[in-house]
Amino acid sequence: MRRVHLLMLVASACATSFVARADAPFEMSDDGLYRRESRVFEQLWVRKHFDVRNYHSVMFAPSFIQYRPSPESTATATAVTPRQKQLLQEIVDTAFREELAKSRYFSLANAPGPDVMLVRGDLLDVVSYVPEDANGANDRAVVFAVGEAILVLELHDSITSAIMVRASNHVAAKAKPDELAADEAVRATAQSWAKLLRENLDAAASIAPDNP
């Protein structure tokens, strides 16, 4: 069966709370995906009869980043500024786009097409904070830390926008902020997630289609 291979279809990731229909015998989600068993992902949902061989290029869509609400007792956890959030968005999007361009099997497309998949990696429930000694009048763009998160990878058909695959996992930071400068630690983490995305996408190139 193609289940185990398909787990490796996307790169990393995380779970969204899409509800499976109560009347669906195979746990079909509201957007038409079926739950698959996985040894790689905590959650894996795939559209029936999805055939990755129909696609030869990928187009990157900017990530959506959602931060975990912080208890009032940890005030420094809420100190991430709009500028810092913007910087993390830029770091993540750049890392993902650059890694996708290194794929051995999929070229990077700039426009939708019949053989183009839209790839999106969202980061949910991101743990972030600004160290206490970094607080001050200045809006520091790079002095913040990123911890655990949920990475949700989605593959969409670029013409119809129909979602084909959703895979998710909890992920951790690549480096602790006290081991590297804060901005270096964030970039190292984004790069590690991007590399995993690209490696798993390449592994999907030989996946056989489901039986009709």
XYZ file of N, CA and C in Angstrom:
636
model
N 0.837 -1.194 0.000
C 0.000 0.000 0.000
C 0.868 1.238 0.000
N 0.279 2.280 -0.437
C 0.995 3.499 -0.638
C 0.972 4.392 0.593
N 0.352 3.908 1.630
C 0.183 4.742 2.794
C 1.500 5.193 3.389
N 2.372 4.252 3.648
C 3.612 4.588 4.341
C 4.438 5.559 3.524
N 4.429 5.378 2.198
C 5.228 6.270 1.341
C 4.625 7.671 1.332
N 3.324 7.727 1.293
C 2.673 9.018 1.160
C 2.877 9.868 2.394
N 3.205 9.200 3.496
C 3.481 9.947 4.711
C 4.598 10.920 4.470
N 5.507 10.528 3.570
C 6.709 11.313 3.386
C 6.514 12.337 2.298
N 5.301 12.555 1.946
C 4.993 13.423 0.832
C 5.363 14.853 1.084
N 5.136 15.332 2.253
C 5.373 16.720 2.444
C 6.390 16.926 3.512
N 6.723 17.875 3.896
C 7.790 18.047 4.771
C 7.428 18.170 6.147
N 7.199 18.486 6.742
C 7.166 18.531 8.097
C 5.866 18.715 8.642
N 5.194 18.309 9.346
C 4.373 19.016 9.933
C 3.392 19.161 10.926
N 2.334 19.566 10.964
C 1.504 19.924 12.047
C 0.075 19.763 11.746
N -0.738 19.836 12.737
C -2.110 19.453 12.570
C -3.029 20.627 12.650
N -4.045 20.635 11.837
C -5.112 21.599 11.977
C -6.325 20.867 12.495
N -7.277 21.599 13.014
C -8.404 20.946 13.645
C -9.572 20.826 12.692
N -9.365 20.239 11.517
C -10.443 19.987 10.602
C -11.240 18.800 11.118
N -12.551 18.930 11.111
C -13.405 17.907 11.709
C -13.786 16.865 10.675
N -13.641 15.596 11.032
C -14.059 14.511 10.150
C -15.576 14.395 10.207
N -16.212 14.159 9.072
C -17.651 14.019 9.017
C -18.096 12.791 9.780
N -19.167 12.952 10.562
C -19.640 11.841 11.380
C -20.167 10.692 10.541
N -20.697 10.991 9.338
C -21.278 9.943 8.497
C -20.269 9.339 7.537
N -18.988 9.726 7.643
C -17.974 9.221 6.721
C -17.347 7.957 7.291
N -17.459 6.822 6.566
C -16.938 5.558 7.092
C -15.426 5.522 7.186
N -14.732 6.353 6.421
C -13.275 6.335 6.422
C -12.699 7.647 6.949
N -13.457 8.318 7.826
C -12.997 9.567 8.423
C -12.621 10.596 7.361
N -13.598 11.028 6.627
C -13.368 12.061 5.628
C -13.566 13.432 6.251
N -12.650 14.332 5.981
C -12.745 15.686 6.513
C -13.761 16.492 5.721
N -14.118 17.643 6.248
C -15.080 18.500 5.567
C -14.583 18.986 4.215
N -13.263 19.016 4.019
C -12.741 19.467 2.723
C -12.299 18.298 1.842
N -12.823 17.097 2.086
C -12.657 15.996 1.147
C -11.407 15.166 1.270
N -10.714 15.239 2.392
C -9.514 14.436 2.583
C -9.815 13.256 3.504
N -9.066 12.173 3.305
C -9.242 10.973 4.114
C -8.025 10.787 5.019
N -8.309 10.411 6.255
C -7.227 10.170 7.197
C -6.424 8.952 6.770
N -5.112 9.062 6.855
C -4.215 7.951 6.543
C -3.382 7.594 7.760
N -3.051 6.328 7.898
C -2.114 5.903 8.923
C -0.730 6.441 8.559
N 0.033 6.791 9.588
C 1.337 7.383 9.311
C 2.335 7.035 10.398
N 3.534 6.726 9.987
C 4.642 6.522 10.918
C 5.506 7.771 11.028
N 5.160 8.777 10.260
C 5.961 10.000 10.224
C 5.213 11.174 10.829
N 3.943 11.323 10.458
C 3.176 12.486 10.873
C 2.162 12.156 11.957
N 1.916 13.108 12.820
C 0.888 12.945 13.831
C -0.493 12.943 13.187
N -0.637 13.703 12.118
C -1.884 13.750 11.358
C -1.538 13.720 9.873
N -2.237 12.890 9.122
C -2.052 12.846 7.673
C -3.408 12.651 7.020
N -3.746 13.578 6.110
C -5.010 13.533 5.383
C -4.704 13.653 3.887
N -5.314 12.787 3.065
C -5.008 12.733 1.630
C -6.300 12.628 0.830
N -6.366 13.338 -0.298
C -7.524 13.214 -1.180
C -7.468 11.876 -1.913
N -8.602 11.253 -2.039
C -8.685 9.953 -2.680
C -8.202 10.040 -4.137
N -7.405 9.044 -4.538
C -6.855 8.933 -5.894
C -5.848 10.029 -6.227
N -5.320 10.687 -5.240
C -4.274 11.677 -5.504
C -3.058 10.981 -6.101
N -2.539 11.516 -7.192
C -1.380 10.939 -7.877
C -0.326 12.026 -8.038
N 0.718 11.944 -7.257
C 1.743 12.973 -7.282
C 2.462 13.023 -8.622
N 2.398 11.934 -9.403
C 3.090 11.912 -10.694
C 2.458 12.843 -11.718
N 1.276 13.347 -11.428
C 0.646 14.313 -12.317
C 1.266 15.704 -12.196
N 2.146 15.861 -11.224
C 2.711 17.177 -10.946
C 4.225 17.161 -11.126
N 4.723 18.181 -11.805
C 6.160 18.270 -12.075
C 6.796 19.547 -11.521
N 5.973 20.459 -11.047
C 6.477 21.716 -10.510
C 5.737 22.069 -9.232
N 6.353 22.916 -8.443
C 5.711 23.393 -7.225
C 5.796 24.917 -7.176
N 4.792 25.500 -6.592
C 4.739 26.948 -6.426
C 4.563 27.228 -4.940
N 5.379 28.092 -4.398
C 5.352 28.360 -2.966
C 4.318 29.417 -2.621
N 3.545 29.157 -1.571
C 2.607 30.135 -1.032
C 3.103 30.578 0.338
N 3.067 31.866 0.643
C 3.545 32.352 1.941
C 2.872 31.636 3.102
N 3.629 31.423 4.152
C 3.132 30.722 5.327
C 2.255 31.623 6.190
N 1.348 30.981 6.894
C 0.564 31.658 7.922
C 1.193 31.313 9.267
N 1.494 32.312 10.077
C 2.142 32.078 11.363
C 1.229 32.567 12.484
N 0.929 31.652 13.406
C 0.050 31.951 14.530
C 0.823 31.722 15.827
N 0.749 32.668 16.748
C 1.510 32.591 17.990
C 0.648 32.068 19.137
N 1.274 31.326 20.033
C 0.565 30.794 21.198
C 0.267 31.923 22.188
N -0.975 32.007 22.655
C -1.289 32.987 23.708
C -0.489 32.665 24.960
N -0.037 33.689 25.659
C 0.822 33.491 26.820
C 0.097 33.863 28.108
N 0.345 33.114 29.183
C -0.245 33.469 30.485
C 0.236 34.835 30.934
N -0.595 35.493 31.703
C -0.211 36.835 32.195
C 1.027 36.778 33.077
N 1.280 35.606 33.665
C 2.427 35.479 34.556
C 3.752 35.500 33.829
N 3.715 35.337 32.504
C 4.956 35.376 31.722
C 4.869 36.533 30.746
N 4.949 37.714 31.277
C 4.728 38.921 30.468
C 5.693 39.034 29.313
N 6.945 38.554 29.497
C 7.928 38.700 28.429
C 7.564 37.870 27.214
N 6.684 36.864 27.387
C 6.311 36.014 26.264
C 5.405 36.757 25.294
N 4.825 37.864 25.734
C 3.915 38.616 24.873
C 4.600 39.820 24.250
N 5.917 39.920 24.442
C 6.626 41.127 24.040
C 7.056 41.137 22.581
N 6.734 40.112 21.819
C 7.116 40.098 20.412
C 6.368 41.198 19.680
N 7.113 42.024 18.983
C 6.529 43.192 18.338
C 6.087 42.876 16.914
N 5.263 43.755 16.323
C 4.882 43.557 14.918
C 6.089 43.454 13.993
N 7.123 44.231 14.252
C 8.326 44.172 13.418
C 9.004 42.816 13.531
N 9.051 42.272 14.744
C 9.666 40.966 14.949
C 8.844 39.864 14.271
N 7.530 39.980 14.331
C 6.666 39.013 13.646
C 6.884 39.078 12.129
N 7.030 40.291 11.629
C 7.281 40.468 10.196
C 8.604 39.827 9.799
N 9.620 40.003 10.660
C 10.924 39.429 10.362
C 10.865 37.907 10.328
N 10.165 37.291 11.295
C 10.036 35.834 11.293
C 9.332 35.370 10.030
N 8.299 36.095 9.610
C 7.594 35.754 8.372
C 8.555 35.761 7.191
N 9.390 36.774 7.109
C 10.342 36.888 6.003
C 11.378 35.767 6.051
N 11.867 35.439 7.251
C 12.866 34.380 7.396
C 12.296 33.043 6.963
N 11.095 32.727 7.443
C 10.458 31.445 7.120
C 10.160 31.341 5.629
N 9.559 32.370 5.055
C 9.197 32.318 3.634
C 10.436 32.187 2.752
N 11.487 32.910 3.084
C 12.719 32.835 2.291
C 13.341 31.448 2.365
N 13.400 30.883 3.567
C 13.995 29.554 3.743
C 13.209 28.498 2.976
N 11.903 28.532 3.048
C 11.081 27.539 2.352
C 11.224 27.675 0.839
N 11.186 28.893 0.351
C 11.277 29.097 -1.099
C 12.639 28.653 -1.633
N 13.704 28.970 -0.928
C 15.050 28.597 -1.373
C 15.233 27.084 -1.378
N 14.698 26.383 -0.393
C 14.833 24.934 -0.347
C 14.012 24.256 -1.431
N 12.832 24.753 -1.708
C 12.010 24.164 -2.762
C 12.715 24.258 -4.113
N 13.485 25.302 -4.307
C 14.221 25.473 -5.558
C 15.324 24.432 -5.713
N 15.699 23.731 -4.641
C 16.748 22.713 -4.688
C 16.200 21.312 -4.951
N 14.911 21.179 -5.138
C 14.312 19.865 -5.356
C 14.925 19.166 -6.560
N 15.128 17.864 -6.424
C 15.688 17.073 -7.522
C 14.632 16.663 -8.539
N 13.369 16.733 -8.161
C 12.309 16.212 -9.021
C 11.260 17.237 -9.426
N 11.157 18.318 -8.682
C 10.146 19.326 -8.981
C 10.819 20.669 -9.240
N 10.485 21.272 -10.347
C 11.007 22.612 -10.613
C 10.137 23.627 -9.875
N 10.684 24.800 -9.662
C 9.961 25.855 -8.956
C 9.242 26.726 -9.977
N 7.925 26.796 -9.853
C 7.106 27.561 -10.795
C 6.721 28.907 -10.199
N 6.461 29.850 -11.081
C 6.044 31.184 -10.651
C 4.581 31.460 -10.944
N 3.910 30.536 -11.609
C 2.508 30.724 -11.968
C 1.798 29.378 -11.930
N 0.487 29.376 -11.705
C -0.274 28.125 -11.690
C -0.217 27.419 -13.035
N -0.401 26.113 -13.016
C -0.410 25.313 -14.233
C -1.024 23.952 -13.946
N -1.367 23.188 -14.996
C -2.009 21.887 -14.793
C -1.131 20.871 -14.084
N 0.187 21.058 -14.105
C 1.092 20.116 -13.425
C 1.843 20.782 -12.270
N 1.241 21.832 -11.722
C 1.883 22.593 -10.644
C 1.105 22.405 -9.337
N 1.826 22.057 -8.281
C 1.241 21.999 -6.944
C 1.596 23.257 -6.174
N 0.624 23.784 -5.448
C 0.865 24.897 -4.543
C 1.244 24.322 -3.184
N 2.409 24.706 -2.685
C 2.915 24.182 -1.415
C 2.852 25.281 -0.363
N 2.215 24.960 0.769
C 2.134 25.925 1.849
C 2.472 25.246 3.167
N 3.357 25.857 3.941
C 3.702 25.353 5.256
C 3.339 26.374 6.314
N 2.306 26.091 7.103
C 1.872 27.012 8.142
C 2.493 26.643 9.487
N 2.755 27.639 10.287
C 3.273 27.441 11.640
C 2.214 27.904 12.634
N 1.730 26.955 13.426
C 0.669 27.247 14.378
C 1.171 27.079 15.809
N 0.569 27.826 16.711
C 0.873 27.711 18.141
C 2.368 27.911 18.405
N 2.958 28.890 17.740
C 4.396 29.151 17.879
C 4.696 29.739 19.248
N 5.631 29.115 19.960
C 6.080 29.641 21.247
C 7.185 30.658 20.985
N 6.999 31.868 21.443
C 7.994 32.916 21.184
C 8.043 33.867 22.361
N 9.171 34.494 22.534
C 9.316 35.468 23.609
C 10.525 36.351 23.347
N 10.532 37.467 24.045
C 11.683 38.362 24.026
C 12.331 38.296 25.406
N 13.624 37.995 25.495
C 14.291 37.944 26.796
C 14.110 39.248 27.566
N 14.026 39.139 28.878
C 13.769 40.323 29.703
C 14.807 41.414 29.492
N 16.076 41.028 29.331
C 17.116 42.043 29.191
C 17.110 42.697 27.822
N 16.206 42.229 26.932
C 16.115 42.840 25.605
C 14.996 43.858 25.533
N 14.150 43.937 26.552
C 13.058 44.891 26.539
C 13.597 46.314 26.682
N 12.910 47.222 26.068
C 13.360 48.602 26.148
C 12.584 49.458 25.173
N 13.048 50.660 24.964
C 12.319 51.594 24.117
C 12.438 51.216 22.647
N 13.536 50.601 22.284
C 13.757 50.276 20.883
C 12.973 49.040 20.469
N 12.461 49.068 19.253
C 11.774 47.905 18.689
C 12.820 47.028 18.023
N 13.409 46.115 18.774
C 14.473 45.281 18.241
C 13.891 44.234 17.308
N 14.399 44.183 16.108
C 13.807 43.321 15.093
C 14.240 41.875 15.220
N 15.387 41.622 15.815
C 15.900 40.261 15.787
C 16.067 39.631 17.165
N 15.845 40.380 18.217
C 16.066 39.831 19.545
C 14.786 39.161 20.051
N 14.537 37.942 19.612
C 13.433 37.156 20.108
C 13.763 35.692 19.881
N 13.065 34.840 20.578
C 13.350 33.410 20.504
C 12.118 32.669 20.008
N 12.353 31.574 19.300
C 11.279 30.730 18.808
C 11.490 29.331 19.360
N 10.448 28.768 19.953
C 10.550 27.428 20.518
C 9.777 26.419 19.705
N 8.912 25.684 20.360
C 8.134 24.664 19.674
C 7.008 25.288 18.869
N 6.463 24.508 17.945
C 5.356 24.955 17.109
C 4.716 23.731 16.472
N 3.671 23.961 15.732
C 3.059 22.910 14.912
C 3.233 23.327 13.462
N 3.857 22.475 12.677
C 4.062 22.760 11.263
C 3.034 21.976 10.449
N 2.209 22.697 9.721
C 1.183 22.075 8.887
C 1.542 22.290 7.432
N 1.744 21.179 6.715
C 2.083 21.300 5.311
C 0.881 20.921 4.465
N 0.546 21.771 3.515
C -0.580 21.501 2.627
C -0.119 21.544 1.177
N -0.646 20.610 0.380
C -0.445 20.598 -1.069
C -1.790 20.847 -1.741
N -1.818 21.839 -2.605
C -3.037 22.183 -3.334
C -2.793 22.061 -4.836
N -3.822 21.719 -5.573
C -3.756 21.812 -7.025
C -3.784 23.295 -7.379
N -2.826 23.746 -8.156
C -2.701 25.188 -8.389
C -3.790 25.760 -9.289
N -4.450 24.934 -10.079
C -5.510 25.413 -10.969
C -6.842 25.501 -10.245
N -7.219 24.423 -9.554
C -8.518 24.376 -8.888
C -8.472 24.879 -7.448
N -7.268 24.982 -6.888
C -7.055 25.335 -5.483
C -7.527 24.247 -4.530
N -7.908 23.088 -5.053
C -8.349 21.976 -4.210
C -7.175 21.441 -3.390
N -7.408 21.203 -2.121
C -6.359 20.651 -1.280
C -6.224 19.162 -1.539
N -4.997 18.684 -1.656
C -4.716 17.291 -1.943
C -4.140 16.550 -0.733
N -3.290 17.214 0.026
C -2.627 16.586 1.163
C -2.499 17.594 2.301
N -2.720 17.113 3.522
C -2.433 17.914 4.706
C -1.691 17.009 5.686
N -0.526 17.442 6.136
C 0.274 16.655 7.071
C 0.767 17.576 8.175
N 0.856 17.039 9.391
C 1.232 17.915 10.497
C 2.003 17.184 11.581
N 2.834 17.942 12.270
C 3.612 17.440 13.398
C 4.008 18.591 14.307
N 4.253 18.279 15.563
C 4.895 19.239 16.446
C 6.387 19.290 16.082
N 6.950 20.473 16.095
C 8.364 20.641 15.777
C 9.012 21.510 16.842
N 10.301 21.327 17.019
C 11.049 22.081 18.019
C 12.047 23.008 17.349
N 12.569 23.929 18.122
C 13.587 24.832 17.599
C 14.861 24.051 17.303
N 15.585 24.476 16.294
C 16.846 23.844 15.927
C 17.935 24.130 16.949
N 17.961 25.348 17.449
C 19.007 25.752 18.390
C 18.388 26.578 19.504
N 18.935 26.456 20.695
C 18.473 27.246 21.818
C 19.016 28.665 21.698
N 18.217 29.659 22.099
C 18.665 31.046 21.948
C 19.929 31.378 22.722
N 20.267 30.583 23.757
C 21.486 30.883 24.492
C 22.717 30.249 23.851
N 22.494 29.437 22.795
C 23.616 28.816 22.098
C 24.049 29.633 20.887
N 23.133 30.384 20.344
C 23.421 31.248 19.199
C 22.787 32.606 19.453
N 23.218 33.589 18.681
C 22.526 34.862 18.720
C 21.069 34.612 18.339
N 20.166 35.426 18.871
C 18.737 35.169 18.679
C 18.355 35.043 17.207
N 18.841 35.966 16.375
C 18.470 35.910 14.968
C 19.072 34.687 14.287
N 20.270 34.268 14.687
C 20.892 33.078 14.110
C 20.117 31.824 14.488
N 19.633 31.767 15.732
C 18.867 30.616 16.182
C 17.561 30.495 15.406
N 16.904 31.608 15.168
C 15.652 31.600 14.405
C 15.900 31.164 12.974
N 16.944 31.672 12.361
C 17.249 31.304 10.979
C 17.634 29.824 10.875
N 18.371 29.309 11.862
C 18.746 27.892 11.861
C 17.511 27.008 11.954
N 16.556 27.414 12.770
C 15.326 26.648 12.914
C 14.522 26.659 11.618
N 14.360 27.823 11.025
C 13.610 27.930 9.773
C 14.266 27.106 8.668
N 15.588 27.105 8.629
C 16.309 26.350 7.605
C 16.141 24.856 7.809
N 16.128 24.395 9.058
C 15.965 22.958 9.306
C 14.585 22.490 8.878
N 13.565 23.297 9.125
C 12.219 22.928 8.694
C 12.113 22.955 7.167
N 12.747 23.920 6.547
C 12.704 24.025 5.093
C 13.395 22.834 4.429
N 14.515 22.412 4.984
C 15.235 21.270 4.426
C 14.400 20.006 4.518
N 13.712 19.833 5.642
C 12.849 18.669 5.799
C 11.710 18.690 4.791
N 11.170 19.835 4.553
C 10.118 19.976 3.548
C 10.589 19.512 2.185
N 11.749 19.996 1.787
C 12.273 19.652 0.465
C 12.613 18.169 0.354
N 13.223 17.587 1.369
C 13.600 16.176 1.329
C 12.380 15.260 1.220
N 11.339 15.579 1.952
C 10.141 14.758 1.899
C 9.362 14.945 0.609
N 9.410 16.141 0.068
C 8.765 16.382 -1.212
C 9.440 15.565 -2.307
N 10.776 15.512 -2.296
C 11.504 14.708 -3.267
C 11.202 13.220 -3.094
N 11.014 12.781 -1.852
C 10.696 11.376 -1.604
C 9.346 10.989 -2.181
N 8.501 11.959 -2.398
C 7.169 11.689 -2.938
C 7.165 11.463 -4.453
N 8.273 11.722 -5.102
C 8.316 11.643 -6.567
C 8.034 10.245 -7.108
N 8.305 9.203 -6.326
C 8.106 7.834 -6.808
C 6.854 7.171 -6.259
N 5.994 7.947 -5.665
C 4.764 7.374 -5.077
C 3.817 6.882 -6.172
N 3.343 5.659 -6.017
C 2.384 5.104 -6.980
C 0.980 5.570 -6.618
N 0.097 5.711 -7.613
C -1.274 6.158 -7.341
C -2.075 5.103 -6.612
N -3.137 5.540 -5.948
C -4.046 4.594 -5.310
C -4.756 3.778 -6.379
N -5.187 2.586 -5.992
C -5.988 1.776 -6.912
C -7.360 2.405 -7.063
N -7.903 2.408 -8.283
C -9.216 3.017 -8.486
C -10.295 2.258 -7.725
